[in-house]
mmCIF file of N, CA and C in Angstrom:
data_model
loop_
_atom_site.group_PDB
_atom_site.id
_atom_site.type_symbol
_atom_site.label_atom_id
_atom_site.label_comp_id
_atom_site.label_asym_id
_atom_site.label_seq_id
_atom_site.Cartn_x
_atom_site.Cartn_y
_atom_site.Cartn_z
ATOM 1 N N LEU E 1 -21.092 -33.050 -14.414
ATOM 2 C CA LEU E 1 -20.662 -33.296 -13.045
ATOM 3 C C LEU E 1 -21.133 -32.161 -12.145
ATOM 4 N N ARG E 2 -21.450 -32.524 -10.954
ATOM 5 C CA ARG E 2 -21.860 -31.526 -9.964
ATOM 6 C C ARG E 2 -20.621 -30.906 -9.323
ATOM 7 N N GLY E 3 -20.827 -29.785 -8.672
ATOM 8 C CA GLY E 3 -19.731 -29.052 -8.037
ATOM 9 C C GLY E 3 -18.931 -29.895 -7.061
ATOM 10 N N ALA E 4 -19.618 -30.714 -6.277
ATOM 11 C CA ALA E 4 -18.933 -31.548 -5.282
ATOM 12 C C ALA E 4 -18.030 -32.584 -5.965
ATOM 13 N N GLU E 5 -18.468 -33.107 -7.106
ATOM 14 C CA GLU E 5 -17.659 -34.094 -7.824
ATOM 15 C C GLU E 5 -16.418 -33.441 -8.431
ATOM 16 N N VAL E 6 -16.596 -32.242 -8.969
ATOM 17 C CA VAL E 6 -15.455 -31.512 -9.522
ATOM 18 C C VAL E 6 -14.473 -31.181 -8.407
ATOM 19 N N GLN E 7 -14.996 -30.715 -7.263
ATOM 20 C CA GLN E 7 -14.131 -30.380 -6.127
ATOM 21 C C GLN E 7 -13.381 -31.598 -5.625
ATOM 22 N N ARG E 8 -14.032 -32.758 -5.627
ATOM 23 C CA ARG E 8 -13.352 -33.993 -5.200
ATOM 24 C C ARG E 8 -12.189 -34.289 -6.139
ATOM 25 N N GLY E 9 -12.378 -34.075 -7.430
ATOM 26 C CA GLY E 9 -11.298 -34.279 -8.389
ATOM 27 C C GLY E 9 -10.131 -33.350 -8.136
ATOM 28 N N VAL E 10 -10.422 -32.078 -7.851
ATOM 29 C CA VAL E 10 -9.367 -31.105 -7.544
ATOM 30 C C VAL E 10 -8.624 -31.543 -6.287
ATOM 31 N N ASP E 11 -9.371 -31.905 -5.257
ATOM 32 C CA ASP E 11 -8.749 -32.329 -4.000
ATOM 33 C C ASP E 11 -7.865 -33.559 -4.193
ATOM 34 N N LEU E 12 -8.355 -34.542 -4.949
ATOM 35 C CA LEU E 12 -7.580 -35.749 -5.184
ATOM 36 C C LEU E 12 -6.336 -35.469 -6.027
ATOM 37 N N LEU E 13 -6.463 -34.599 -7.021
ATOM 38 C CA LEU E 13 -5.315 -34.248 -7.846
ATOM 39 C C LEU E 13 -4.219 -33.593 -7.011
ATOM 40 N N LEU E 14 -4.605 -32.639 -6.172
ATOM 41 C CA LEU E 14 -3.612 -31.950 -5.338
ATOM 42 C C LEU E 14 -2.992 -32.890 -4.304
ATOM 43 N N ALA E 15 -3.823 -33.723 -3.679
ATOM 44 C CA ALA E 15 -3.297 -34.673 -2.694
ATOM 45 C C ALA E 15 -2.406 -35.710 -3.377
ATOM 46 N N GLY E 16 -2.819 -36.176 -4.539
ATOM 47 C CA GLY E 16 -2.019 -37.149 -5.273
ATOM 48 C C GLY E 16 -0.670 -36.592 -5.675
ATOM 49 N N GLN E 17 -0.657 -35.353 -6.164
ATOM 50 C CA GLN E 17 0.606 -34.719 -6.546
ATOM 51 C C GLN E 17 1.518 -34.588 -5.333
ATOM 52 N N ASN E 18 0.958 -34.152 -4.228
ATOM 53 C CA ASN E 18 1.745 -33.983 -3.011
ATOM 54 C C ASN E 18 2.376 -35.304 -2.574
ATOM 55 N N HIS E 19 1.594 -36.362 -2.569
ATOM 56 C CA HIS E 19 2.125 -37.655 -2.132
ATOM 57 C C HIS E 19 3.080 -38.253 -3.155
ATOM 58 N N LEU E 20 2.844 -38.018 -4.432
ATOM 59 C CA LEU E 20 3.767 -38.502 -5.454
ATOM 60 C C LEU E 20 5.136 -37.851 -5.269
ATOM 61 N N LEU E 21 5.154 -36.543 -5.064
ATOM 62 C CA LEU E 21 6.422 -35.837 -4.916
ATOM 63 C C LEU E 21 7.134 -36.179 -3.613
ATOM 64 N N ARG E 22 6.394 -36.629 -2.619
ATOM 65 C CA ARG E 22 7.043 -37.071 -1.375
ATOM 66 C C ARG E 22 7.979 -38.242 -1.624
ATOM 67 N N ALA E 23 7.733 -38.983 -2.707
ATOM 68 C CA ALA E 23 8.582 -40.130 -3.030
ATOM 69 C C ALA E 23 10.011 -39.706 -3.335
ATOM 70 N N ILE E 24 10.204 -38.439 -3.710
ATOM 71 C CA ILE E 24 11.554 -37.977 -4.043
ATOM 72 C C ILE E 24 12.087 -36.931 -3.078
ATOM 73 N N ASP E 25 11.308 -36.545 -2.092
ATOM 74 C CA ASP E 25 11.760 -35.487 -1.179
ATOM 75 C C ASP E 25 13.077 -35.819 -0.495
ATOM 76 N N GLY E 26 13.268 -37.051 -0.072
ATOM 77 C CA GLY E 26 14.530 -37.435 0.568
ATOM 78 C C GLY E 26 15.705 -37.303 -0.393
ATOM 79 N N ASP E 27 15.509 -37.721 -1.630
ATOM 80 C CA ASP E 27 16.562 -37.593 -2.640
ATOM 81 C C ASP E 27 16.859 -36.123 -2.936
ATOM 82 N N LEU E 28 15.812 -35.307 -2.955
ATOM 83 C CA LEU E 28 16.015 -33.870 -3.188
ATOM 84 C C LEU E 28 16.848 -33.264 -2.060
ATOM 85 N N ARG E 29 16.492 -33.607 -0.806
ATOM 86 C CA ARG E 29 17.262 -33.091 0.336
ATOM 87 C C ARG E 29 18.714 -33.534 0.243
ATOM 88 N N GLU E 30 18.917 -34.810 -0.089
ATOM 89 C CA GLU E 30 20.271 -35.355 -0.210
ATOM 90 C C GLU E 30 21.074 -34.614 -1.288
ATOM 91 N N ALA E 31 20.407 -34.252 -2.365
ATOM 92 C CA ALA E 31 21.072 -33.537 -3.458
ATOM 93 C C ALA E 31 21.219 -32.049 -3.161
ATOM 94 N N GLY E 32 20.556 -31.574 -2.111
ATOM 95 C CA GLY E 32 20.635 -30.157 -1.751
ATOM 96 C C GLY E 32 19.782 -29.252 -2.622
ATOM 97 N N ILE E 33 18.701 -29.820 -3.168
ATOM 98 C CA ILE E 33 17.811 -29.023 -4.008
ATOM 99 C C ILE E 33 16.370 -29.187 -3.551
ATOM 100 N N GLY E 34 15.497 -28.338 -4.073
ATOM 101 C CA GLY E 34 14.077 -28.410 -3.760
ATOM 102 C C GLY E 34 13.266 -28.824 -4.976
ATOM 103 N N ARG E 35 11.966 -28.834 -4.802
ATOM 104 C CA ARG E 35 11.072 -29.240 -5.885
ATOM 105 C C ARG E 35 11.159 -28.308 -7.084
ATOM 106 N N ALA E 36 11.349 -27.017 -6.854
ATOM 107 C CA ALA E 36 11.476 -26.071 -7.970
ATOM 108 C C ALA E 36 12.711 -26.401 -8.808
ATOM 109 N N HIS E 37 13.791 -26.759 -8.150
ATOM 110 C CA HIS E 37 15.009 -27.148 -8.859
ATOM 111 C C HIS E 37 14.753 -28.394 -9.714
ATOM 112 N N PHE E 38 14.043 -29.361 -9.134
ATOM 113 C CA PHE E 38 13.741 -30.589 -9.860
ATOM 114 C C PHE E 38 12.883 -30.302 -11.087
ATOM 115 N N ARG E 39 11.858 -29.464 -10.915
ATOM 116 C CA ARG E 39 10.993 -29.135 -12.058
ATOM 117 C C ARG E 39 11.801 -28.481 -13.175
ATOM 118 N N MET E 40 12.642 -27.518 -12.807
ATOM 119 C CA MET E 40 13.443 -26.838 -13.821
ATOM 120 C C MET E 40 14.410 -27.813 -14.476
ATOM 121 N N LEU E 41 15.084 -28.595 -13.693
ATOM 122 C CA LEU E 41 16.059 -29.540 -14.231
ATOM 123 C C LEU E 41 15.389 -30.553 -15.154
ATOM 124 N N GLY E 42 14.196 -30.982 -14.804
ATOM 125 C CA GLY E 42 13.454 -31.903 -15.655
ATOM 126 C C GLY E 42 13.126 -31.299 -17.003
ATOM 127 N N HIS E 43 12.665 -30.045 -17.006
ATOM 128 C CA HIS E 43 12.348 -29.358 -18.270
ATOM 129 C C HIS E 43 13.604 -29.151 -19.106
ATOM 130 N N VAL E 44 14.676 -28.733 -18.467
ATOM 131 C CA VAL E 44 15.930 -28.475 -19.180
ATOM 132 C C VAL E 44 16.488 -29.778 -19.750
ATOM 133 N N SER E 45 16.305 -30.859 -19.028
ATOM 134 C CA SER E 45 16.766 -32.161 -19.499
ATOM 135 C C SER E 45 15.963 -32.626 -20.720
ATOM 136 N N ARG E 46 14.650 -32.378 -20.703
ATOM 137 C CA ARG E 46 13.791 -32.791 -21.811
ATOM 138 C C ARG E 46 13.991 -31.939 -23.061
ATOM 139 N N TRP E 47 14.288 -30.663 -22.867
ATOM 140 C CA TRP E 47 14.414 -29.721 -23.980
ATOM 141 C C TRP E 47 15.756 -28.994 -23.911
ATOM 142 N N PRO E 48 16.854 -29.693 -24.242
ATOM 143 C CA PRO E 48 18.180 -29.056 -24.194
ATOM 144 C C PRO E 48 18.201 -27.809 -25.079
ATOM 145 N N GLY E 49 18.778 -26.747 -24.559
ATOM 146 C CA GLY E 49 18.860 -25.497 -25.306
ATOM 147 C C GLY E 49 17.633 -24.618 -25.145
ATOM 148 N N ILE E 50 16.700 -25.010 -24.279
ATOM 149 C CA ILE E 50 15.505 -24.198 -24.062
ATOM 150 C C ILE E 50 15.924 -22.824 -23.544
ATOM 151 N N ALA E 51 15.294 -21.803 -24.069
ATOM 152 C CA ALA E 51 15.603 -20.438 -23.643
ATOM 153 C C ALA E 51 14.923 -20.146 -22.309
ATOM 154 N N MET E 52 15.561 -19.318 -21.527
ATOM 155 C CA MET E 52 15.016 -18.948 -20.228
ATOM 156 C C MET E 52 13.601 -18.381 -20.382
ATOM 157 N N GLY E 53 13.383 -17.547 -21.389
ATOM 158 C CA GLY E 53 12.056 -16.961 -21.616
ATOM 159 C C GLY E 53 11.004 -18.022 -21.901
ATOM 160 N N ASP E 54 11.364 -19.042 -22.689
ATOM 161 C CA ASP E 54 10.430 -20.129 -22.981
ATOM 162 C C ASP E 54 10.140 -20.943 -21.728
ATOM 163 N N LEU E 55 11.143 -21.113 -20.904
ATOM 164 C CA LEU E 55 10.960 -21.856 -19.661
ATOM 165 C C LEU E 55 10.038 -21.090 -18.705
ATOM 166 N N ILE E 56 10.175 -19.788 -18.682
ATOM 167 C CA ILE E 56 9.287 -18.962 -17.851
ATOM 168 C C ILE E 56 7.843 -19.150 -18.300
ATOM 169 N N ASP E 57 7.603 -19.139 -19.617
ATOM 170 C CA ASP E 57 6.257 -19.367 -20.146
ATOM 171 C C ASP E 57 5.756 -20.758 -19.786
ATOM 172 N N LEU E 58 6.619 -21.750 -19.865
ATOM 173 C CA LEU E 58 6.248 -23.134 -19.617
ATOM 174 C C LEU E 58 5.828 -23.364 -18.173
ATOM 175 N N VAL E 59 6.612 -22.855 -17.226
ATOM 176 C CA VAL E 59 6.323 -23.130 -15.817
ATOM 177 C C VAL E 59 5.467 -22.063 -15.151
ATOM 178 N N GLY E 60 5.345 -20.911 -15.796
ATOM 179 C CA GLY E 60 4.462 -19.875 -15.261
ATOM 180 C C GLY E 60 4.949 -19.243 -13.976
ATOM 181 N N THR E 61 6.242 -19.052 -13.856
ATOM 182 C CA THR E 61 6.783 -18.418 -12.659
ATOM 183 C C THR E 61 7.497 -17.127 -13.065
ATOM 184 N N SER E 62 7.960 -16.395 -12.099
ATOM 185 C CA SER E 62 8.614 -15.125 -12.393
ATOM 186 C C SER E 62 10.044 -15.344 -12.888
ATOM 187 N N LYS E 63 10.522 -14.381 -13.641
ATOM 188 C CA LYS E 63 11.898 -14.433 -14.141
ATOM 189 C C LYS E 63 12.877 -14.456 -12.973
ATOM 190 N N GLN E 64 12.587 -13.664 -11.953
ATOM 191 C CA GLN E 64 13.463 -13.582 -10.781
ATOM 192 C C GLN E 64 13.581 -14.940 -10.089
ATOM 193 N N ALA E 65 12.459 -15.623 -9.875
ATOM 194 C CA ALA E 65 12.483 -16.915 -9.192
ATOM 195 C C ALA E 65 13.214 -17.953 -10.031
ATOM 196 N N LEU E 66 12.950 -17.958 -11.326
ATOM 197 C CA LEU E 66 13.585 -18.937 -12.201
ATOM 198 C C LEU E 66 15.082 -18.675 -12.331
ATOM 199 N N THR E 67 15.464 -17.422 -12.371
ATOM 200 C CA THR E 67 16.880 -17.077 -12.472
ATOM 201 C C THR E 67 17.638 -17.541 -11.233
ATOM 202 N N ARG E 68 17.041 -17.388 -10.068
ATOM 203 C CA ARG E 68 17.673 -17.843 -8.823
ATOM 204 C C ARG E 68 17.900 -19.345 -8.868
ATOM 205 N N VAL E 69 16.873 -20.102 -9.269
ATOM 206 C CA VAL E 69 16.987 -21.555 -9.338
ATOM 207 C C VAL E 69 18.030 -21.948 -10.376
ATOM 208 N N ALA E 70 18.035 -21.277 -11.526
ATOM 209 C CA ALA E 70 19.015 -21.582 -12.580
ATOM 210 C C ALA E 70 20.435 -21.345 -12.083
ATOM 211 N N ARG E 71 20.651 -20.251 -11.378
ATOM 212 C CA ARG E 71 21.994 -19.962 -10.849
ATOM 213 C C ARG E 71 22.444 -21.037 -9.862
ATOM 214 N N GLU E 72 21.538 -21.459 -9.022
ATOM 215 C CA GLU E 72 21.886 -22.499 -8.046
ATOM 216 C C GLU E 72 22.213 -23.821 -8.743
ATOM 217 N N LEU E 73 21.402 -24.197 -9.727
ATOM 218 C CA LEU E 73 21.672 -25.434 -10.466
ATOM 219 C C LEU E 73 22.976 -25.339 -11.247
ATOM 220 N N GLU E 74 23.259 -24.161 -11.786
ATOM 221 C CA GLU E 74 24.509 -23.973 -12.522
ATOM 222 C C GLU E 74 25.702 -24.076 -11.583
ATOM 223 N N SER E 75 25.597 -23.479 -10.405
ATOM 224 C CA SER E 75 26.722 -23.525 -9.466
ATOM 225 C C SER E 75 26.960 -24.940 -8.936
ATOM 226 N N MET E 76 25.927 -25.768 -8.956
ATOM 227 C CA MET E 76 26.053 -27.159 -8.517
ATOM 228 C C MET E 76 26.550 -28.065 -9.641
ATOM 229 N N GLY E 77 26.672 -27.516 -10.839
ATOM 230 C CA GLY E 77 27.131 -28.302 -11.973
ATOM 231 C C GLY E 77 26.055 -29.152 -12.620
ATOM 232 N N CYS E 78 24.781 -28.804 -12.407
ATOM 233 C CA CYS E 78 23.676 -29.583 -12.972
ATOM 234 C C CYS E 78 23.202 -29.066 -14.321
ATOM 235 N N ILE E 79 23.407 -27.763 -14.584
ATOM 236 C CA ILE E 79 23.015 -27.192 -15.869
ATOM 237 C C ILE E 79 24.097 -26.234 -16.350
ATOM 238 N N THR E 80 24.042 -25.957 -17.650
ATOM 239 C CA THR E 80 24.871 -24.896 -18.214
ATOM 240 C C THR E 80 23.926 -23.823 -18.742
ATOM 241 N N VAL E 81 24.373 -22.589 -18.664
ATOM 242 C CA VAL E 81 23.614 -21.461 -19.203
ATOM 243 C C VAL E 81 24.535 -20.764 -20.191
ATOM 244 N N THR E 82 24.101 -20.704 -21.445
ATOM 245 C CA THR E 82 24.922 -20.104 -22.490
ATOM 246 C C THR E 82 24.141 -19.022 -23.220
ATOM 247 N N THR E 83 24.873 -18.177 -23.901
ATOM 248 C CA THR E 83 24.259 -17.134 -24.723
ATOM 249 C C THR E 83 23.814 -17.754 -26.040
ATOM 250 N N GLY E 84 22.651 -17.353 -26.521
ATOM 251 C CA GLY E 84 22.125 -17.886 -27.765
ATOM 252 C C GLY E 84 23.031 -17.583 -28.951
ATOM 253 N N VAL E 85 23.087 -18.502 -29.900
ATOM 254 C CA VAL E 85 23.927 -18.335 -31.082
ATOM 255 C C VAL E 85 23.322 -17.292 -32.019
ATOM 256 N N ARG E 86 22.023 -17.402 -32.302
ATOM 257 C CA ARG E 86 21.368 -16.475 -33.226
ATOM 258 C C ARG E 86 20.952 -15.175 -32.556
ATOM 259 N N ASP E 87 20.614 -15.247 -31.271
ATOM 260 C CA ASP E 87 20.169 -14.067 -30.545
ATOM 261 C C ASP E 87 20.931 -14.027 -29.225
ATOM 262 N N ARG E 88 21.868 -13.109 -29.120
ATOM 263 C CA ARG E 88 22.738 -13.042 -27.949
ATOM 264 C C ARG E 88 21.996 -12.627 -26.684
ATOM 265 N N ARG E 89 20.756 -12.177 -26.824
ATOM 266 C CA ARG E 89 19.956 -11.832 -25.642
ATOM 267 C C ARG E 89 19.368 -13.070 -24.978
ATOM 268 N N ARG E 90 19.290 -14.155 -25.738
ATOM 269 C CA ARG E 90 18.723 -15.415 -25.216
ATOM 270 C C ARG E 90 19.711 -16.104 -24.286
ATOM 271 N N ARG E 91 19.195 -16.613 -23.192
ATOM 272 C CA ARG E 91 19.989 -17.446 -22.291
ATOM 273 C C ARG E 91 19.448 -18.865 -22.444
ATOM 274 N N GLU E 92 20.272 -19.747 -22.980
ATOM 275 C CA GLU E 92 19.852 -21.108 -23.258
ATOM 276 C C GLU E 92 20.406 -22.054 -22.206
ATOM 277 N N LEU E 93 19.571 -22.998 -21.797
ATOM 278 C CA LEU E 93 19.917 -23.903 -20.714
ATOM 279 C C LEU E 93 20.018 -25.337 -21.217
ATOM 280 N N ALA E 94 20.951 -26.077 -20.655
ATOM 281 C CA ALA E 94 21.099 -27.497 -20.957
ATOM 282 C C ALA E 94 21.563 -28.211 -19.691
ATOM 283 N N ALA E 95 21.138 -29.444 -19.546
ATOM 284 C CA ALA E 95 21.557 -30.246 -18.396
ATOM 285 C C ALA E 95 22.947 -30.818 -18.649
ATOM 286 N N THR E 96 23.753 -30.853 -17.616
ATOM 287 C CA THR E 96 25.059 -31.512 -17.681
ATOM 288 C C THR E 96 24.842 -33.007 -17.462
ATOM 289 N N GLN E 97 25.908 -33.771 -17.563
ATOM 290 C CA GLN E 97 25.795 -35.210 -17.295
ATOM 291 C C GLN E 97 25.327 -35.443 -15.859
ATOM 292 N N ALA E 98 25.859 -34.673 -14.924
ATOM 293 C CA ALA E 98 25.443 -34.811 -13.522
ATOM 294 C C ALA E 98 23.959 -34.483 -13.370
ATOM 295 N N GLY E 99 23.505 -33.455 -14.065
ATOM 296 C CA GLY E 99 22.094 -33.082 -14.029
ATOM 297 C C GLY E 99 21.215 -34.170 -14.627
ATOM 298 N N GLU E 100 21.655 -34.733 -15.745
ATOM 299 C CA GLU E 100 20.903 -35.813 -16.397
ATOM 300 C C GLU E 100 20.797 -37.025 -15.473
ATOM 301 N N GLU E 101 21.892 -37.362 -14.801
ATOM 302 C CA GLU E 101 21.895 -38.518 -13.894
ATOM 303 C C GLU E 101 20.954 -38.289 -12.712
ATOM 304 N N LEU E 102 20.951 -37.068 -12.189
ATOM 305 C CA LEU E 102 20.063 -36.746 -11.071
ATOM 306 C C LEU E 102 18.600 -36.841 -11.518
ATOM 307 N N VAL E 103 18.281 -36.277 -12.666
ATOM 308 C CA VAL E 103 16.910 -36.341 -13.188
ATOM 309 C C VAL E 103 16.496 -37.796 -13.385
ATOM 310 N N ALA E 104 17.370 -38.600 -13.963
ATOM 311 C CA ALA E 104 17.045 -40.011 -14.219
ATOM 312 C C ALA E 104 16.738 -40.737 -12.912
ATOM 313 N N ARG E 105 17.533 -40.480 -11.886
ATOM 314 C CA ARG E 105 17.330 -41.144 -10.591
ATOM 315 C C ARG E 105 15.991 -40.724 -9.964
ATOM 316 N N LEU E 106 15.706 -39.422 -9.998
ATOM 317 C CA LEU E 106 14.469 -38.922 -9.407
ATOM 318 C C LEU E 106 13.249 -39.382 -10.197
ATOM 319 N N GLU E 107 13.347 -39.322 -11.519
ATOM 320 C CA GLU E 107 12.207 -39.721 -12.341
ATOM 321 C C GLU E 107 11.947 -41.221 -12.268
ATOM 322 N N ALA E 108 12.975 -42.017 -12.010
ATOM 323 C CA ALA E 108 12.772 -43.456 -11.832
ATOM 324 C C ALA E 108 11.922 -43.726 -10.590
ATOM 325 N N ARG E 109 12.171 -42.970 -9.532
ATOM 326 C CA ARG E 109 11.354 -43.120 -8.309
ATOM 327 C C ARG E 109 9.909 -42.714 -8.575
ATOM 328 N N LEU E 110 9.732 -41.596 -9.285
ATOM 329 C CA LEU E 110 8.379 -41.144 -9.600
ATOM 330 C C LEU E 110 7.670 -42.149 -10.503
ATOM 331 N N ALA E 111 8.398 -42.681 -11.478
ATOM 332 C CA ALA E 111 7.803 -43.657 -12.395
ATOM 333 C C ALA E 111 7.352 -44.897 -11.645
ATOM 334 N N ALA E 112 8.121 -45.338 -10.667
ATOM 335 C CA ALA E 112 7.740 -46.517 -9.884
ATOM 336 C C ALA E 112 6.457 -46.244 -9.099
ATOM 337 N N ALA E 113 6.352 -45.052 -8.514
ATOM 338 C CA ALA E 113 5.142 -44.700 -7.765
ATOM 339 C C ALA E 113 3.934 -44.607 -8.698
ATOM 340 N N MET E 114 4.126 -44.022 -9.878
ATOM 341 C CA MET E 114 3.033 -43.924 -10.846
ATOM 342 C C MET E 114 2.631 -45.308 -11.337
ATOM 343 N N ALA E 115 3.607 -46.178 -11.591
ATOM 344 C CA ALA E 115 3.310 -47.520 -12.077
ATOM 345 C C ALA E 115 2.454 -48.286 -11.074
ATOM 346 N N ASP E 116 2.735 -48.110 -9.795
ATOM 347 C CA ASP E 116 1.928 -48.763 -8.759
ATOM 348 C C ASP E 116 0.480 -48.264 -8.812
ATOM 349 N N ALA E 117 0.323 -46.954 -8.939
ATOM 350 C CA ALA E 117 -1.023 -46.382 -9.008
ATOM 351 C C ALA E 117 -1.737 -46.821 -10.287
ATOM 352 N N TYR E 118 -1.021 -46.820 -11.402
ATOM 353 C CA TYR E 118 -1.608 -47.252 -12.677
ATOM 354 C C TYR E 118 -2.061 -48.707 -12.601
ATOM 355 N N ALA E 119 -1.236 -49.562 -12.023
ATOM 356 C CA ALA E 119 -1.563 -50.990 -11.945
ATOM 357 C C ALA E 119 -2.867 -51.213 -11.184
ATOM 358 N N GLY E 120 -3.085 -50.415 -10.159
ATOM 359 C CA GLY E 120 -4.309 -50.553 -9.380
ATOM 360 C C GLY E 120 -5.534 -49.998 -10.071
ATOM 361 N N ALA E 121 -5.335 -49.082 -11.025
ATOM 362 C CA ALA E 121 -6.462 -48.423 -11.673
ATOM 363 C C ALA E 121 -6.906 -49.127 -12.957
ATOM 364 N N GLY E 122 -5.972 -49.719 -13.684
ATOM 365 C CA GLY E 122 -6.304 -50.357 -14.959
ATOM 366 C C GLY E 122 -6.135 -49.409 -16.131
ATOM 367 N N GLN E 123 -5.990 -49.983 -17.342
ATOM 368 C CA GLN E 123 -5.668 -49.195 -18.533
ATOM 369 C C GLN E 123 -6.750 -48.181 -18.905
ATOM 370 N N ASP E 124 -8.017 -48.535 -18.777
ATOM 371 C CA ASP E 124 -9.070 -47.578 -19.129
ATOM 372 C C ASP E 124 -9.007 -46.344 -18.227
ATOM 373 N N ALA E 125 -8.762 -46.568 -16.951
ATOM 374 C CA ALA E 125 -8.654 -45.448 -16.018
ATOM 375 C C ALA E 125 -7.426 -44.596 -16.326
ATOM 376 N N VAL E 126 -6.325 -45.247 -16.675
ATOM 377 C CA VAL E 126 -5.096 -44.515 -17.012
ATOM 378 C C VAL E 126 -5.334 -43.647 -18.237
ATOM 379 N N SER E 127 -5.960 -44.191 -19.268
ATOM 380 C CA SER E 127 -6.250 -43.409 -20.477
ATOM 381 C C SER E 127 -7.160 -42.231 -20.163
ATOM 382 N N GLY E 128 -8.137 -42.451 -19.329
ATOM 383 C CA GLY E 128 -9.027 -41.362 -18.924
ATOM 384 C C GLY E 128 -8.293 -40.293 -18.125
ATOM 385 N N PHE E 129 -7.406 -40.729 -17.242
ATOM 386 C CA PHE E 129 -6.599 -39.811 -16.437
ATOM 387 C C PHE E 129 -5.745 -38.938 -17.341
ATOM 388 N N TRP E 130 -5.101 -39.553 -18.347
ATOM 389 C CA TRP E 130 -4.279 -38.788 -19.277
ATOM 390 C C TRP E 130 -5.124 -37.767 -20.021
ATOM 391 N N ALA E 131 -6.319 -38.163 -20.429
ATOM 392 C CA ALA E 131 -7.198 -37.250 -21.159
ATOM 393 C C ALA E 131 -7.568 -36.047 -20.287
ATOM 394 N N VAL E 132 -7.842 -36.298 -19.019
ATOM 395 C CA VAL E 132 -8.178 -35.197 -18.104
ATOM 396 C C VAL E 132 -6.975 -34.274 -17.926
ATOM 397 N N LEU E 133 -5.792 -34.847 -17.706
ATOM 398 C CA LEU E 133 -4.597 -34.019 -17.521
ATOM 399 C C LEU E 133 -4.298 -33.199 -18.772
ATOM 400 N N GLU E 134 -4.437 -33.811 -19.947
ATOM 401 C CA GLU E 134 -4.225 -33.062 -21.184
ATOM 402 C C GLU E 134 -5.226 -31.921 -21.316
ATOM 403 N N GLY E 135 -6.442 -32.133 -20.832
ATOM 404 C CA GLY E 135 -7.452 -31.079 -20.858
ATOM 405 C C GLY E 135 -7.105 -29.906 -19.958
ATOM 406 N N LEU E 136 -6.271 -30.139 -18.955
ATOM 407 C CA LEU E 136 -5.848 -29.064 -18.056
ATOM 408 C C LEU E 136 -4.730 -28.208 -18.648
ATOM 409 N N VAL E 137 -4.017 -28.766 -19.621
ATOM 410 C CA VAL E 137 -2.888 -28.054 -20.232
ATOM 411 C C VAL E 137 -3.409 -27.296 -21.453
ATOM 412 N N PRO E 138 -3.187 -25.986 -21.510
ATOM 413 C CA PRO E 138 -3.664 -25.217 -22.671
ATOM 414 C C PRO E 138 -3.119 -25.792 -23.985
ATOM 415 N N VAL E 139 -3.943 -25.729 -25.028
ATOM 416 C CA VAL E 139 -3.587 -26.312 -26.322
ATOM 417 C C VAL E 139 -2.248 -25.773 -26.828
ATOM 418 N N ALA E 140 -2.027 -24.474 -26.715
ATOM 419 C CA ALA E 140 -0.773 -23.880 -27.212
ATOM 420 C C ALA E 140 0.433 -24.485 -26.492
ATOM 421 N N LEU E 141 0.308 -24.708 -25.203
ATOM 422 C CA LEU E 141 1.411 -25.296 -24.443
ATOM 423 C C LEU E 141 1.606 -26.760 -24.821
ATOM 424 N N ARG E 142 0.499 -27.501 -25.011
ATOM 425 C CA ARG E 142 0.607 -28.890 -25.444
ATOM 426 C C ARG E 142 1.331 -28.982 -26.779
ATOM 427 N N MET E 143 1.037 -28.059 -27.667
ATOM 428 C CA MET E 143 1.689 -28.059 -28.984
ATOM 429 C C MET E 143 3.185 -27.765 -28.849
ATOM 430 N N ARG E 144 3.540 -26.813 -27.982
ATOM 431 C CA ARG E 144 4.956 -26.504 -27.766
ATOM 432 C C ARG E 144 5.680 -27.684 -27.148
ATOM 433 N N MET E 145 5.024 -28.383 -26.232
ATOM 434 C CA MET E 145 5.642 -29.541 -25.599
ATOM 435 C C MET E 145 5.851 -30.656 -26.621
ATOM 436 N N ALA E 146 4.927 -30.798 -27.556
ATOM 437 C CA ALA E 146 5.028 -31.850 -28.569
ATOM 438 C C ALA E 146 6.172 -31.578 -29.531
ATOM 439 N N GLU E 147 6.520 -30.304 -29.718
ATOM 440 C CA GLU E 147 7.617 -29.953 -30.616
ATOM 441 C C GLU E 147 8.894 -30.466 -30.020
#
């Protein structure tokens, strides 16, 4: 691929992500949270008991930023933060029922938007899209996500 074709892919990926997330912005405002809160809550919902350190590695943000978001979600009753059983230095996170319900509602909206885009593209395009996205995720992270 030439540089212009690669750049078009980057531009479309960023624009697509932005418009996909707009589908839930109203729900996020209504819930009193932002996109960072949603991302964290989604990860915590998928991997109950995930350690704060592992979450920092997964999302690639600072400990300070993630701790702020975790505190806000905890104060809203969306997650619990507990001390690790085997290692008391670990802070483990889990979604509460309220957090799970919020994630389910938001992800249903995102799934509907993705389904519309998938339907227009066809299965071969969807499979190719998944292959490209998987290529963007480092192998070590893909393996951790699969666990």
